[in-house]
PDB file of C-alpha atoms in Angstrom:
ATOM      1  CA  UNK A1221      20.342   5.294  31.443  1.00  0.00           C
ATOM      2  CA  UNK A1222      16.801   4.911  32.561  1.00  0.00           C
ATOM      3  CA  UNK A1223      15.628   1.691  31.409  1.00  0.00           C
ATOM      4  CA  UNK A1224      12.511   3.109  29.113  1.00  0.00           C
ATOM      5  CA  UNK A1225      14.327   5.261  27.206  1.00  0.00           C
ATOM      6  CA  UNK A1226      13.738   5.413  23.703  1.00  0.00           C
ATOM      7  CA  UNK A1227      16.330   5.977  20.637  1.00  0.00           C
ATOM      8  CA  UNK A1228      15.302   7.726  17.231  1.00  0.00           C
ATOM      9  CA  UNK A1229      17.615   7.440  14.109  1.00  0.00           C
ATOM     10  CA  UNK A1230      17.023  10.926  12.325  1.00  0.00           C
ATOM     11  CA  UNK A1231      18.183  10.815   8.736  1.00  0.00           C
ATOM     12  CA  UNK A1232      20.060  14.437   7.493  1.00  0.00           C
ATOM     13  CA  UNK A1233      20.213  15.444  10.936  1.00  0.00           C
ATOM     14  CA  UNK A1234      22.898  17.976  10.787  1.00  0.00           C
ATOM     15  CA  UNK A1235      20.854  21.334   9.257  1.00  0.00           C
ATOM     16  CA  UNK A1236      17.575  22.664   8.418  1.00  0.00           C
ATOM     17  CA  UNK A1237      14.231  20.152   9.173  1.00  0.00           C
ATOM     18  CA  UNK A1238      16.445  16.929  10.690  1.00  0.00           C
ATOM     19  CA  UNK A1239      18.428  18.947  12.966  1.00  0.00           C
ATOM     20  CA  UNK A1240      15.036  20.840  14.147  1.00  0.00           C
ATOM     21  CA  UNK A1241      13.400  17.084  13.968  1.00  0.00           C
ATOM     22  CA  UNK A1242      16.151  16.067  16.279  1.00  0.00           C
ATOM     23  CA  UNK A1243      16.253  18.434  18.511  1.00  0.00           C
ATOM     24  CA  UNK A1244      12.535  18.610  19.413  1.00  0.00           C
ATOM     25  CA  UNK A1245      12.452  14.849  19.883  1.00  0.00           C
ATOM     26  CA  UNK A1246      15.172  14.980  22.599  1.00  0.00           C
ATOM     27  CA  UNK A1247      13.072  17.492  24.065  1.00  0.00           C
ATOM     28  CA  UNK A1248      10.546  15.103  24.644  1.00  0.00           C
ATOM     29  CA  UNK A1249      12.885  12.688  26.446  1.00  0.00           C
ATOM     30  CA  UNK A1250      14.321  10.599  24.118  1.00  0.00           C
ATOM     31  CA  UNK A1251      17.949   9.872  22.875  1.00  0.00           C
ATOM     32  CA  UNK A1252      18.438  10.699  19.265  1.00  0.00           C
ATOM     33  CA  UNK A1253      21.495   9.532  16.879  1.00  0.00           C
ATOM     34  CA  UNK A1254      21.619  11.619  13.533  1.00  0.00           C
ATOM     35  CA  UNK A1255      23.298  11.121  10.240  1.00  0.00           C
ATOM     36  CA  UNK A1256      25.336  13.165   8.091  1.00  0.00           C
ATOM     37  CA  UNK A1257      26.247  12.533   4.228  1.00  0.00           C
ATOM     38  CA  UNK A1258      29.473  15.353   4.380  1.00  0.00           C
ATOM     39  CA  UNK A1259      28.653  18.029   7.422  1.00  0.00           C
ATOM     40  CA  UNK A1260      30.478  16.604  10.209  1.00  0.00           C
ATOM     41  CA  UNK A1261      31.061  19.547  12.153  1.00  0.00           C
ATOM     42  CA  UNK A1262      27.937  20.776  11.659  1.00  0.00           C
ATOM     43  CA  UNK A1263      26.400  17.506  12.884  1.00  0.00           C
ATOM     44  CA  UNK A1264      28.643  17.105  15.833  1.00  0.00           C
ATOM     45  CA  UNK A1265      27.383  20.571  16.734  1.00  0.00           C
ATOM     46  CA  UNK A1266      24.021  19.094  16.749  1.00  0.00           C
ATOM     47  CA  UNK A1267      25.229  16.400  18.909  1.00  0.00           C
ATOM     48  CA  UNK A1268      26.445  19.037  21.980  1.00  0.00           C
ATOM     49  CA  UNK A1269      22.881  20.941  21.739  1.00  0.00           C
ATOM     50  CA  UNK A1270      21.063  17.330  22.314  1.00  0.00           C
ATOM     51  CA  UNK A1271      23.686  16.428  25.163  1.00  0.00           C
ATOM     52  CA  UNK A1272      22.718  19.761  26.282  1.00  0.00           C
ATOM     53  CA  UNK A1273      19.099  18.988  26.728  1.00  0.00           C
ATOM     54  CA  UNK A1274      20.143  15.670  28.801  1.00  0.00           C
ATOM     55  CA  UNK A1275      19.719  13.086  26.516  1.00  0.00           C
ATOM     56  CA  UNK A1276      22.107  11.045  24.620  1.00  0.00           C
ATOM     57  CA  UNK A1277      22.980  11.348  21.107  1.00  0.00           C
ATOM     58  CA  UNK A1278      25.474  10.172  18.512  1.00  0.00           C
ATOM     59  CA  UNK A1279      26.393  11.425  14.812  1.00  0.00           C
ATOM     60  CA  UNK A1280      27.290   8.886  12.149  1.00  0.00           C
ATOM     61  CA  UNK A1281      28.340   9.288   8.322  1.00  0.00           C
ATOM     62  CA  UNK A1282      25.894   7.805   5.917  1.00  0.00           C
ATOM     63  CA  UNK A1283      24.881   8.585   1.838  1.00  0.00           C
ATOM     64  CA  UNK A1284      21.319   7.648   1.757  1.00  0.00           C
ATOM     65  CA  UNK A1285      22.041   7.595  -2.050  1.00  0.00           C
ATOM     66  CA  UNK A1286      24.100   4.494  -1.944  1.00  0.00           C
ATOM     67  CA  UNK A1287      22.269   1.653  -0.550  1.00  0.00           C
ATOM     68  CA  UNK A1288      25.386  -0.733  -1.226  1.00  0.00           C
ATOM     69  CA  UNK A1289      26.985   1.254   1.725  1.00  0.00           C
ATOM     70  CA  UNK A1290      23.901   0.337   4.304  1.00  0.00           C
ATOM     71  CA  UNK A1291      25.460  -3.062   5.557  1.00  0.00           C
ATOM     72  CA  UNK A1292      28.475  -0.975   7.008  1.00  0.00           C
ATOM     73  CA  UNK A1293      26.201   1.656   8.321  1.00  0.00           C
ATOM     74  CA  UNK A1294      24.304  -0.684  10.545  1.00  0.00           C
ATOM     75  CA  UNK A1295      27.363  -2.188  11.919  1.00  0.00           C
ATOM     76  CA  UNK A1296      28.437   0.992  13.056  1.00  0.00           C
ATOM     77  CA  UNK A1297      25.144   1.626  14.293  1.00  0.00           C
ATOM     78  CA  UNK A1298      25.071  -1.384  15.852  1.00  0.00           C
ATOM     79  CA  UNK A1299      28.279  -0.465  18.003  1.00  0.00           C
ATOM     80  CA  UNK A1300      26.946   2.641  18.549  1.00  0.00           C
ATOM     81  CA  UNK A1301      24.075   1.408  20.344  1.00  0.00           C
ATOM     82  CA  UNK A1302      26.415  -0.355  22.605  1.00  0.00           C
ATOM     83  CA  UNK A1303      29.053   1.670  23.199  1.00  0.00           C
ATOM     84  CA  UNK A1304      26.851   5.080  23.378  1.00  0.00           C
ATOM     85  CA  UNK A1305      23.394   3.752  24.352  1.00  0.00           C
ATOM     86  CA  UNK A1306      24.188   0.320  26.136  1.00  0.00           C
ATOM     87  CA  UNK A1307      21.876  -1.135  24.312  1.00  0.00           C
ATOM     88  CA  UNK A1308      21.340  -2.902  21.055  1.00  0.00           C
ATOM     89  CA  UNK A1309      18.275  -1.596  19.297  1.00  0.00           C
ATOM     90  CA  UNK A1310      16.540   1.752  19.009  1.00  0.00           C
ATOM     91  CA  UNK A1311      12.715   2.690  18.616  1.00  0.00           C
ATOM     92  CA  UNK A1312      11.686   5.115  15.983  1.00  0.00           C
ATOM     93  CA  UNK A1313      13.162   6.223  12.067  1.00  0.00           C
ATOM     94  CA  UNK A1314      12.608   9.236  10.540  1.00  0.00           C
ATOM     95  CA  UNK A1315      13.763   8.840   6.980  1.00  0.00           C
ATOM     96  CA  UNK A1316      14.069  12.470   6.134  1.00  0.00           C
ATOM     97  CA  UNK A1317      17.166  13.062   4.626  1.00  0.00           C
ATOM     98  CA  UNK A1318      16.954  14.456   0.805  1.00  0.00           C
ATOM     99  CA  UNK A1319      17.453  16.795  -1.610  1.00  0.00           C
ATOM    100  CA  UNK A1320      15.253  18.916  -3.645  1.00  0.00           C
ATOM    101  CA  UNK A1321      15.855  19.535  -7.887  1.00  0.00           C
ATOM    102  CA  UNK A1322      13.710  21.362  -9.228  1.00  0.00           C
ATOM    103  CA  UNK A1323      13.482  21.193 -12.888  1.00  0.00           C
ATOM    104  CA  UNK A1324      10.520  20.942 -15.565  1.00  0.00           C
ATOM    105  CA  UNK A1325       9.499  17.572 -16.277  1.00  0.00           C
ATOM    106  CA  UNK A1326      10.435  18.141 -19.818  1.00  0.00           C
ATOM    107  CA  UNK A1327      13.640  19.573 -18.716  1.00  0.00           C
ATOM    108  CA  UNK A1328      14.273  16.605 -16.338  1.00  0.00           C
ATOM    109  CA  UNK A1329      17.558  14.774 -17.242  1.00  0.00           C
ATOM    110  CA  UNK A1330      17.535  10.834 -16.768  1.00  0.00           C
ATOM    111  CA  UNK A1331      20.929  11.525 -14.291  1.00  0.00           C
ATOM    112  CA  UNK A1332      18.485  14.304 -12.239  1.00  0.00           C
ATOM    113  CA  UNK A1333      15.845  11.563 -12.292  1.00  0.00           C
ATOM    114  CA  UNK A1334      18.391   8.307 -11.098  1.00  0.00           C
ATOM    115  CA  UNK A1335      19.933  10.819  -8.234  1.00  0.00           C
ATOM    116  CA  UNK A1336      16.225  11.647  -6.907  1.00  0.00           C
ATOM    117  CA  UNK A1337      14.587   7.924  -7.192  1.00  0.00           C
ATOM    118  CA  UNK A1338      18.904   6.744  -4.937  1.00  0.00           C
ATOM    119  CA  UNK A1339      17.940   9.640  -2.201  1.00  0.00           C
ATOM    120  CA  UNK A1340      13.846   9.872  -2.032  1.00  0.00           C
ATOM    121  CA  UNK A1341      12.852   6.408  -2.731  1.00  0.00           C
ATOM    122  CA  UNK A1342      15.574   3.678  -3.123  1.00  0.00           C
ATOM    123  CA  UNK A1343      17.064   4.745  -0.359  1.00  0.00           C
ATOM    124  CA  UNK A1344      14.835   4.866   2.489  1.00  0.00           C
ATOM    125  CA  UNK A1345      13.262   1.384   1.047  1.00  0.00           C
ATOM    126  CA  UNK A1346      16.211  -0.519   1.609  1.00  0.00           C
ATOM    127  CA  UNK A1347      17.643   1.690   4.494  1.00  0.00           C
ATOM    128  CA  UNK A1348      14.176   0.643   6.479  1.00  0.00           C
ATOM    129  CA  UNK A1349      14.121  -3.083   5.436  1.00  0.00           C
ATOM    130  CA  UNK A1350      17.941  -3.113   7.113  1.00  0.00           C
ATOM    131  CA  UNK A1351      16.886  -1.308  10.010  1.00  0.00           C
ATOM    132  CA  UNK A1352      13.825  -3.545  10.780  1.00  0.00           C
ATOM    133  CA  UNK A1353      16.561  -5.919  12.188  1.00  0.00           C
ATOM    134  CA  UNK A1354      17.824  -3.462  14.951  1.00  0.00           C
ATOM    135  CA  UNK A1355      14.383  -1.905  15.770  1.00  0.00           C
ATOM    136  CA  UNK A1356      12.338  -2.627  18.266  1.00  0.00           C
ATOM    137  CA  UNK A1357       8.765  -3.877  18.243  1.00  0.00           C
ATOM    138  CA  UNK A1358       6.504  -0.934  18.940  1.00  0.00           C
ATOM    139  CA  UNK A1359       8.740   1.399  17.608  1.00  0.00           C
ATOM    140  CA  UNK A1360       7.750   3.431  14.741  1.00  0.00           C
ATOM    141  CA  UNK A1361       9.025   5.056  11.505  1.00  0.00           C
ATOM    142  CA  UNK A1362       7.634   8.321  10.117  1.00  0.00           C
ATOM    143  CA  UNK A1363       9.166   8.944   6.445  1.00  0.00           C
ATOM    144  CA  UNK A1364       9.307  12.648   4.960  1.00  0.00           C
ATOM    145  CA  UNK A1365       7.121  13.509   2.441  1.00  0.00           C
ATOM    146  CA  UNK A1366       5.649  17.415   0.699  1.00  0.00           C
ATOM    147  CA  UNK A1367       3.139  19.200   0.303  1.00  0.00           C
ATOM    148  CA  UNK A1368       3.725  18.633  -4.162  1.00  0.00           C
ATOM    149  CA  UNK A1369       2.209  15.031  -3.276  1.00  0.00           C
ATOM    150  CA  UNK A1370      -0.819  16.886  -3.125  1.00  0.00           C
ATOM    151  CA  UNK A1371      -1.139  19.382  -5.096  1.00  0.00           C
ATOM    152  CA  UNK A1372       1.070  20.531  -7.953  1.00  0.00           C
ATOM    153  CA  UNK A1373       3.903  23.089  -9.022  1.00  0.00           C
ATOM    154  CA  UNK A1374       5.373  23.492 -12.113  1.00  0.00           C
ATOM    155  CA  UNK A1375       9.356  21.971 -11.290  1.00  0.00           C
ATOM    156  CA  UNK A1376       8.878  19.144  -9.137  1.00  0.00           C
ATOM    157  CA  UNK A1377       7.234  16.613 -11.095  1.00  0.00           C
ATOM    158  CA  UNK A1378      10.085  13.967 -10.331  1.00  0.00           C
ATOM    159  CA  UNK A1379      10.646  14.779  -6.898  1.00  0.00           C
ATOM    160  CA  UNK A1380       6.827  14.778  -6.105  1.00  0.00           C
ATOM    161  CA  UNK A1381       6.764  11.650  -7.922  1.00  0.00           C
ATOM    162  CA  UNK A1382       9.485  10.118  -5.792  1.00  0.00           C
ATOM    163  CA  UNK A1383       7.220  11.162  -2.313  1.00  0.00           C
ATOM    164  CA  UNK A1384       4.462   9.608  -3.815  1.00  0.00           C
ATOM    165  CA  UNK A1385       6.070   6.343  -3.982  1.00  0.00           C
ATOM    166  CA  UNK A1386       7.021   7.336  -0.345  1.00  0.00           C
ATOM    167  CA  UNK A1387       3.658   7.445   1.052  1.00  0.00           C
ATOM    168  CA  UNK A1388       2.248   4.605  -1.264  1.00  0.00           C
ATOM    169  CA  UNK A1389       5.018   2.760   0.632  1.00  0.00           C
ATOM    170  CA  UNK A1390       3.962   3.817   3.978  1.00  0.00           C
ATOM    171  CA  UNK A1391       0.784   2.052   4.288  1.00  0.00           C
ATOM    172  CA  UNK A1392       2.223  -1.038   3.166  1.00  0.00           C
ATOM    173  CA  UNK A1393       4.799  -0.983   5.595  1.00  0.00           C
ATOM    174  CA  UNK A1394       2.097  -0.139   8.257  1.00  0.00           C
ATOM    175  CA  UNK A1395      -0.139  -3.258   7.181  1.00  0.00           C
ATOM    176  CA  UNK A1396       3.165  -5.556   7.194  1.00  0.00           C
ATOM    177  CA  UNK A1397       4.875  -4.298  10.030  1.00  0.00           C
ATOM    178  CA  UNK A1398       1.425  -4.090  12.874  1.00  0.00           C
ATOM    179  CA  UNK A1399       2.478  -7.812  13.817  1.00  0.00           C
ATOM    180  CA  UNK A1400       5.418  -6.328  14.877  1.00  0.00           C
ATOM    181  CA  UNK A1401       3.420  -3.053  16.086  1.00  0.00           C
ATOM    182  CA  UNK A1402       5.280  -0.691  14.921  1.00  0.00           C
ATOM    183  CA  UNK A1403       3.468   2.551  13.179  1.00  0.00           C
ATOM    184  CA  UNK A1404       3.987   4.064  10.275  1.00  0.00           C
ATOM    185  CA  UNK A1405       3.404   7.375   9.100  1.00  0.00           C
ATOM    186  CA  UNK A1406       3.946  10.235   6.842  1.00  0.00           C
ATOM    187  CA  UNK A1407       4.645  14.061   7.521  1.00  0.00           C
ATOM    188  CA  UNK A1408       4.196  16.048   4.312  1.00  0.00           C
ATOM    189  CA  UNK A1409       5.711  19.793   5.383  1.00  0.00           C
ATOM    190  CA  UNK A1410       4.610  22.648   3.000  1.00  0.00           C
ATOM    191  CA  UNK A1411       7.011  25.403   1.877  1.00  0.00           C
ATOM    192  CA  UNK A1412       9.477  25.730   4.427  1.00  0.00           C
ATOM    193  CA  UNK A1413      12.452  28.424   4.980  1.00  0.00           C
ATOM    194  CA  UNK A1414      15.441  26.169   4.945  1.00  0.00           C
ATOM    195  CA  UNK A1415      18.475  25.784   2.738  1.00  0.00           C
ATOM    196  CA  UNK A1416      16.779  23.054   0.815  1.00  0.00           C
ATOM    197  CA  UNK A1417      16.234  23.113  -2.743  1.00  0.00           C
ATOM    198  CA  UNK A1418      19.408  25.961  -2.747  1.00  0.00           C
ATOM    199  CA  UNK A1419      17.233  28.019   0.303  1.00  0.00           C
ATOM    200  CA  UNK A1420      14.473  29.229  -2.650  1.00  0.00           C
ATOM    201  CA  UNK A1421      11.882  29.484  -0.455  1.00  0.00           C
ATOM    202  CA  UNK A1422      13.686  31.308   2.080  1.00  0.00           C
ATOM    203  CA  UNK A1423      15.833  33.989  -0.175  1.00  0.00           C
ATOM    204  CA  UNK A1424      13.203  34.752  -3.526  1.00  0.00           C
ATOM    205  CA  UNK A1425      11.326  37.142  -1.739  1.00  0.00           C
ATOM    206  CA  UNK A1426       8.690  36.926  -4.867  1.00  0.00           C
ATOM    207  CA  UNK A1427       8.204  33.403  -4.410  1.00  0.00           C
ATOM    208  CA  UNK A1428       8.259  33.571  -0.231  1.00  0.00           C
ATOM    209  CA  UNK A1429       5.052  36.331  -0.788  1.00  0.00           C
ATOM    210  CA  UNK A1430       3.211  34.076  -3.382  1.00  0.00           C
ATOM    211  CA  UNK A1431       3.500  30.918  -0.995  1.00  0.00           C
ATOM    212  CA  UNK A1432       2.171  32.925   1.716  1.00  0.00           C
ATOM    213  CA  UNK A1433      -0.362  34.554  -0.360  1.00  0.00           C
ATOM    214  CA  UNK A1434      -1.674  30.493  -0.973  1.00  0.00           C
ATOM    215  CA  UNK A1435      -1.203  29.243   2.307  1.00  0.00           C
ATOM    216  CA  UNK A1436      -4.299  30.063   5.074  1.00  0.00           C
ATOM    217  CA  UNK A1437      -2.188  31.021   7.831  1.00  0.00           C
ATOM    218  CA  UNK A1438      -0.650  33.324   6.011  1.00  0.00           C
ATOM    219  CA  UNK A1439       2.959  33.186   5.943  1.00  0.00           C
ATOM    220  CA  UNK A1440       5.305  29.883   4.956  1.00  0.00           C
ATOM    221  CA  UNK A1441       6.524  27.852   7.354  1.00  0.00           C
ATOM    222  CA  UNK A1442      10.105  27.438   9.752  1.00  0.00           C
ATOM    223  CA  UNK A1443      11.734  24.208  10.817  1.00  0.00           C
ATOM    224  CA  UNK A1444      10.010  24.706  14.166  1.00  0.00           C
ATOM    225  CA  UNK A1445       6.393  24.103  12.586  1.00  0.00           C
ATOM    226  CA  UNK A1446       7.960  20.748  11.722  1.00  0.00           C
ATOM    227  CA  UNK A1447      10.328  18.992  14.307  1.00  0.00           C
ATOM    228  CA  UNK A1448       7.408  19.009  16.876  1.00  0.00           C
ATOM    229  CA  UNK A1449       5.072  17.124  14.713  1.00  0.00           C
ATOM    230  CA  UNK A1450       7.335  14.357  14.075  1.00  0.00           C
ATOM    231  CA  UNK A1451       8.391  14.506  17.897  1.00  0.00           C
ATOM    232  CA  UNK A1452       4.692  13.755  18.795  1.00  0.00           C
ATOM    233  CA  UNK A1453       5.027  10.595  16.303  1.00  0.00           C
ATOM    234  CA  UNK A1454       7.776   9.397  18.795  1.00  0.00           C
ATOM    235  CA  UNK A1455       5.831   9.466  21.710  1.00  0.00           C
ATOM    236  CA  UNK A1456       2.927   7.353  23.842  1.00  0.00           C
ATOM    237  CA  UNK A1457       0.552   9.804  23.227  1.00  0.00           C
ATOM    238  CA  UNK A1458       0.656   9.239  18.869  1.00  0.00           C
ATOM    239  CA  UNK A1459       0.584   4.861  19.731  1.00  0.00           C
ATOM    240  CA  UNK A1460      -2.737   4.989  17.975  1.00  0.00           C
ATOM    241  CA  UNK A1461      -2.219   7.427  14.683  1.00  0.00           C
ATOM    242  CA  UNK A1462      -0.572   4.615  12.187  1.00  0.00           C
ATOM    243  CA  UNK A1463      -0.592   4.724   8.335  1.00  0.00           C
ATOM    244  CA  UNK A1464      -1.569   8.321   8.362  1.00  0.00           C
ATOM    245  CA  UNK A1465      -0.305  11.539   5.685  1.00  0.00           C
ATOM    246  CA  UNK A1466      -0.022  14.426   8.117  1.00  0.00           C
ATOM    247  CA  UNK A1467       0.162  17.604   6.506  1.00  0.00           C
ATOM    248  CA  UNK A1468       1.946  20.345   8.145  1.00  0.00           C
ATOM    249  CA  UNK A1469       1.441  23.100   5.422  1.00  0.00           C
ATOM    250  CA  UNK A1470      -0.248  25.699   7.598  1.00  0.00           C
ATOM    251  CA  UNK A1471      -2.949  24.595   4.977  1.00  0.00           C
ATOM    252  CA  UNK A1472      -1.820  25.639   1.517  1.00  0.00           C
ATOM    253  CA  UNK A1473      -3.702  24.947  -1.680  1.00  0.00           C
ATOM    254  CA  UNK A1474      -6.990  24.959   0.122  1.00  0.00           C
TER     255      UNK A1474
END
């Protein structure tokens, strides 16, 4: 292994925007391990198409819901590094694992509400506080955000909340973690054709025309308008963008 290689932890890494993420960060050089809450094939498949590009990657099991479960996850990242990477740390997070529920915030149940605030928020506040301790300095972390922490659509008022807390968070991880020098950032994507939120955006061919009819470029966006953003965030050439809400939205809502 050349000695400067870098390692990104990708959250949700098996489908849609993480496996994209993934995948376009290897293509810049640099290894990538991935997590999976139940997918394994599909993650291991992710795996082979990394290797493929000649980097090195690894796929471990984690629920981003259940922060009691971090402890073990870390461990097994830890031997990971070694065994995999022969190394002990890696450089870069990109907490984007999540799920989308969309429901009116007066039809919002307090169990919808608990299951978003585990996944969006709780989660990737403890998972990042753990992962400080196997990070190196001048790494960075670049946590998922959305467009709907801009501007507003009727369904998403907890899950827009939650991603508001996210990017709240992200400049005070920025200001506490420069000693360390290691950036902080946020990617908000627009609407993008995935399987998230139950693929809505991709299969209700009403609502796919009325994003685009919003959005300036004209159209709503694919995974591969997204993985090369965050990419960018793992390189040299993004050392001096830190505490920063990148949109990738194609410009929507303007």
């Amino acid at each position: 292994m050349a000695v400067n290689t870098k390692i990104a932890l990708v959250t949700g890494g098996s489908r849609g925007l993480g496996k994209n993420m993934a995948i376009a960060i290897a293509k810049k050089g640099i290894d990538v391990i991935i997590t999976y809450n139940s997918k394994k094939e599909e993650a291991d498949a992710v795996v082979t198409e990394i290797e493929k590009l000649g980097q090195k990657a690894a796929a471990l099991q984690l629920n981003v819901a259940d922060s009691k479960s971090f402890d073990a996850f870390f461990e097994g990242i830890s031997s990971t590094l070694k065994e995999t990477f022969k190394t002990d740390k890696f450089d870069f997070l990109v907490n984007n694992a999540g799920i989308g529920i969309h429901n009116s915030f007066i039809g919002t149940t307090e169990e919808e509400f608990d299951q978003l605030t585990n996944i969006q928020f709780k989660g990737p506040f403890f998972l990042t506080q753990k992962a400080l301790a196997v990070m190196n300095n001048g790494g960075g972390i670049i946590n998922i955000s959305t467009g709907l922490a801009r501007f507003s659509s009727p369904g998403y008022a907890a899950y827009a909340s939650m991603k508001g807390a996210i990017e709240t968070l992200t400049k005070y991880q920025a200001k506490e973690l420069g000693e360390r020098q290691i950036k902080v950032n946020v990617v908000a994507p627009g609407a993008i054709e995935t399987d998230f939120g139950g693929g809505v955006v991709r299969d209700n061919e009403q609502l796919n025309k009325n994003l685009a009819s919003i959005t300036a470029l004209g159209r709503v966006g694919l995974p591969d308008d997204i993985g090369g953003v965050v990419a960018f965030l793992c390189t040299e050439d993004a050392r001096w963008v830190n505490a920063q809400r990148i949109e990738v939205s194609g410009g929507m809502n303007l």
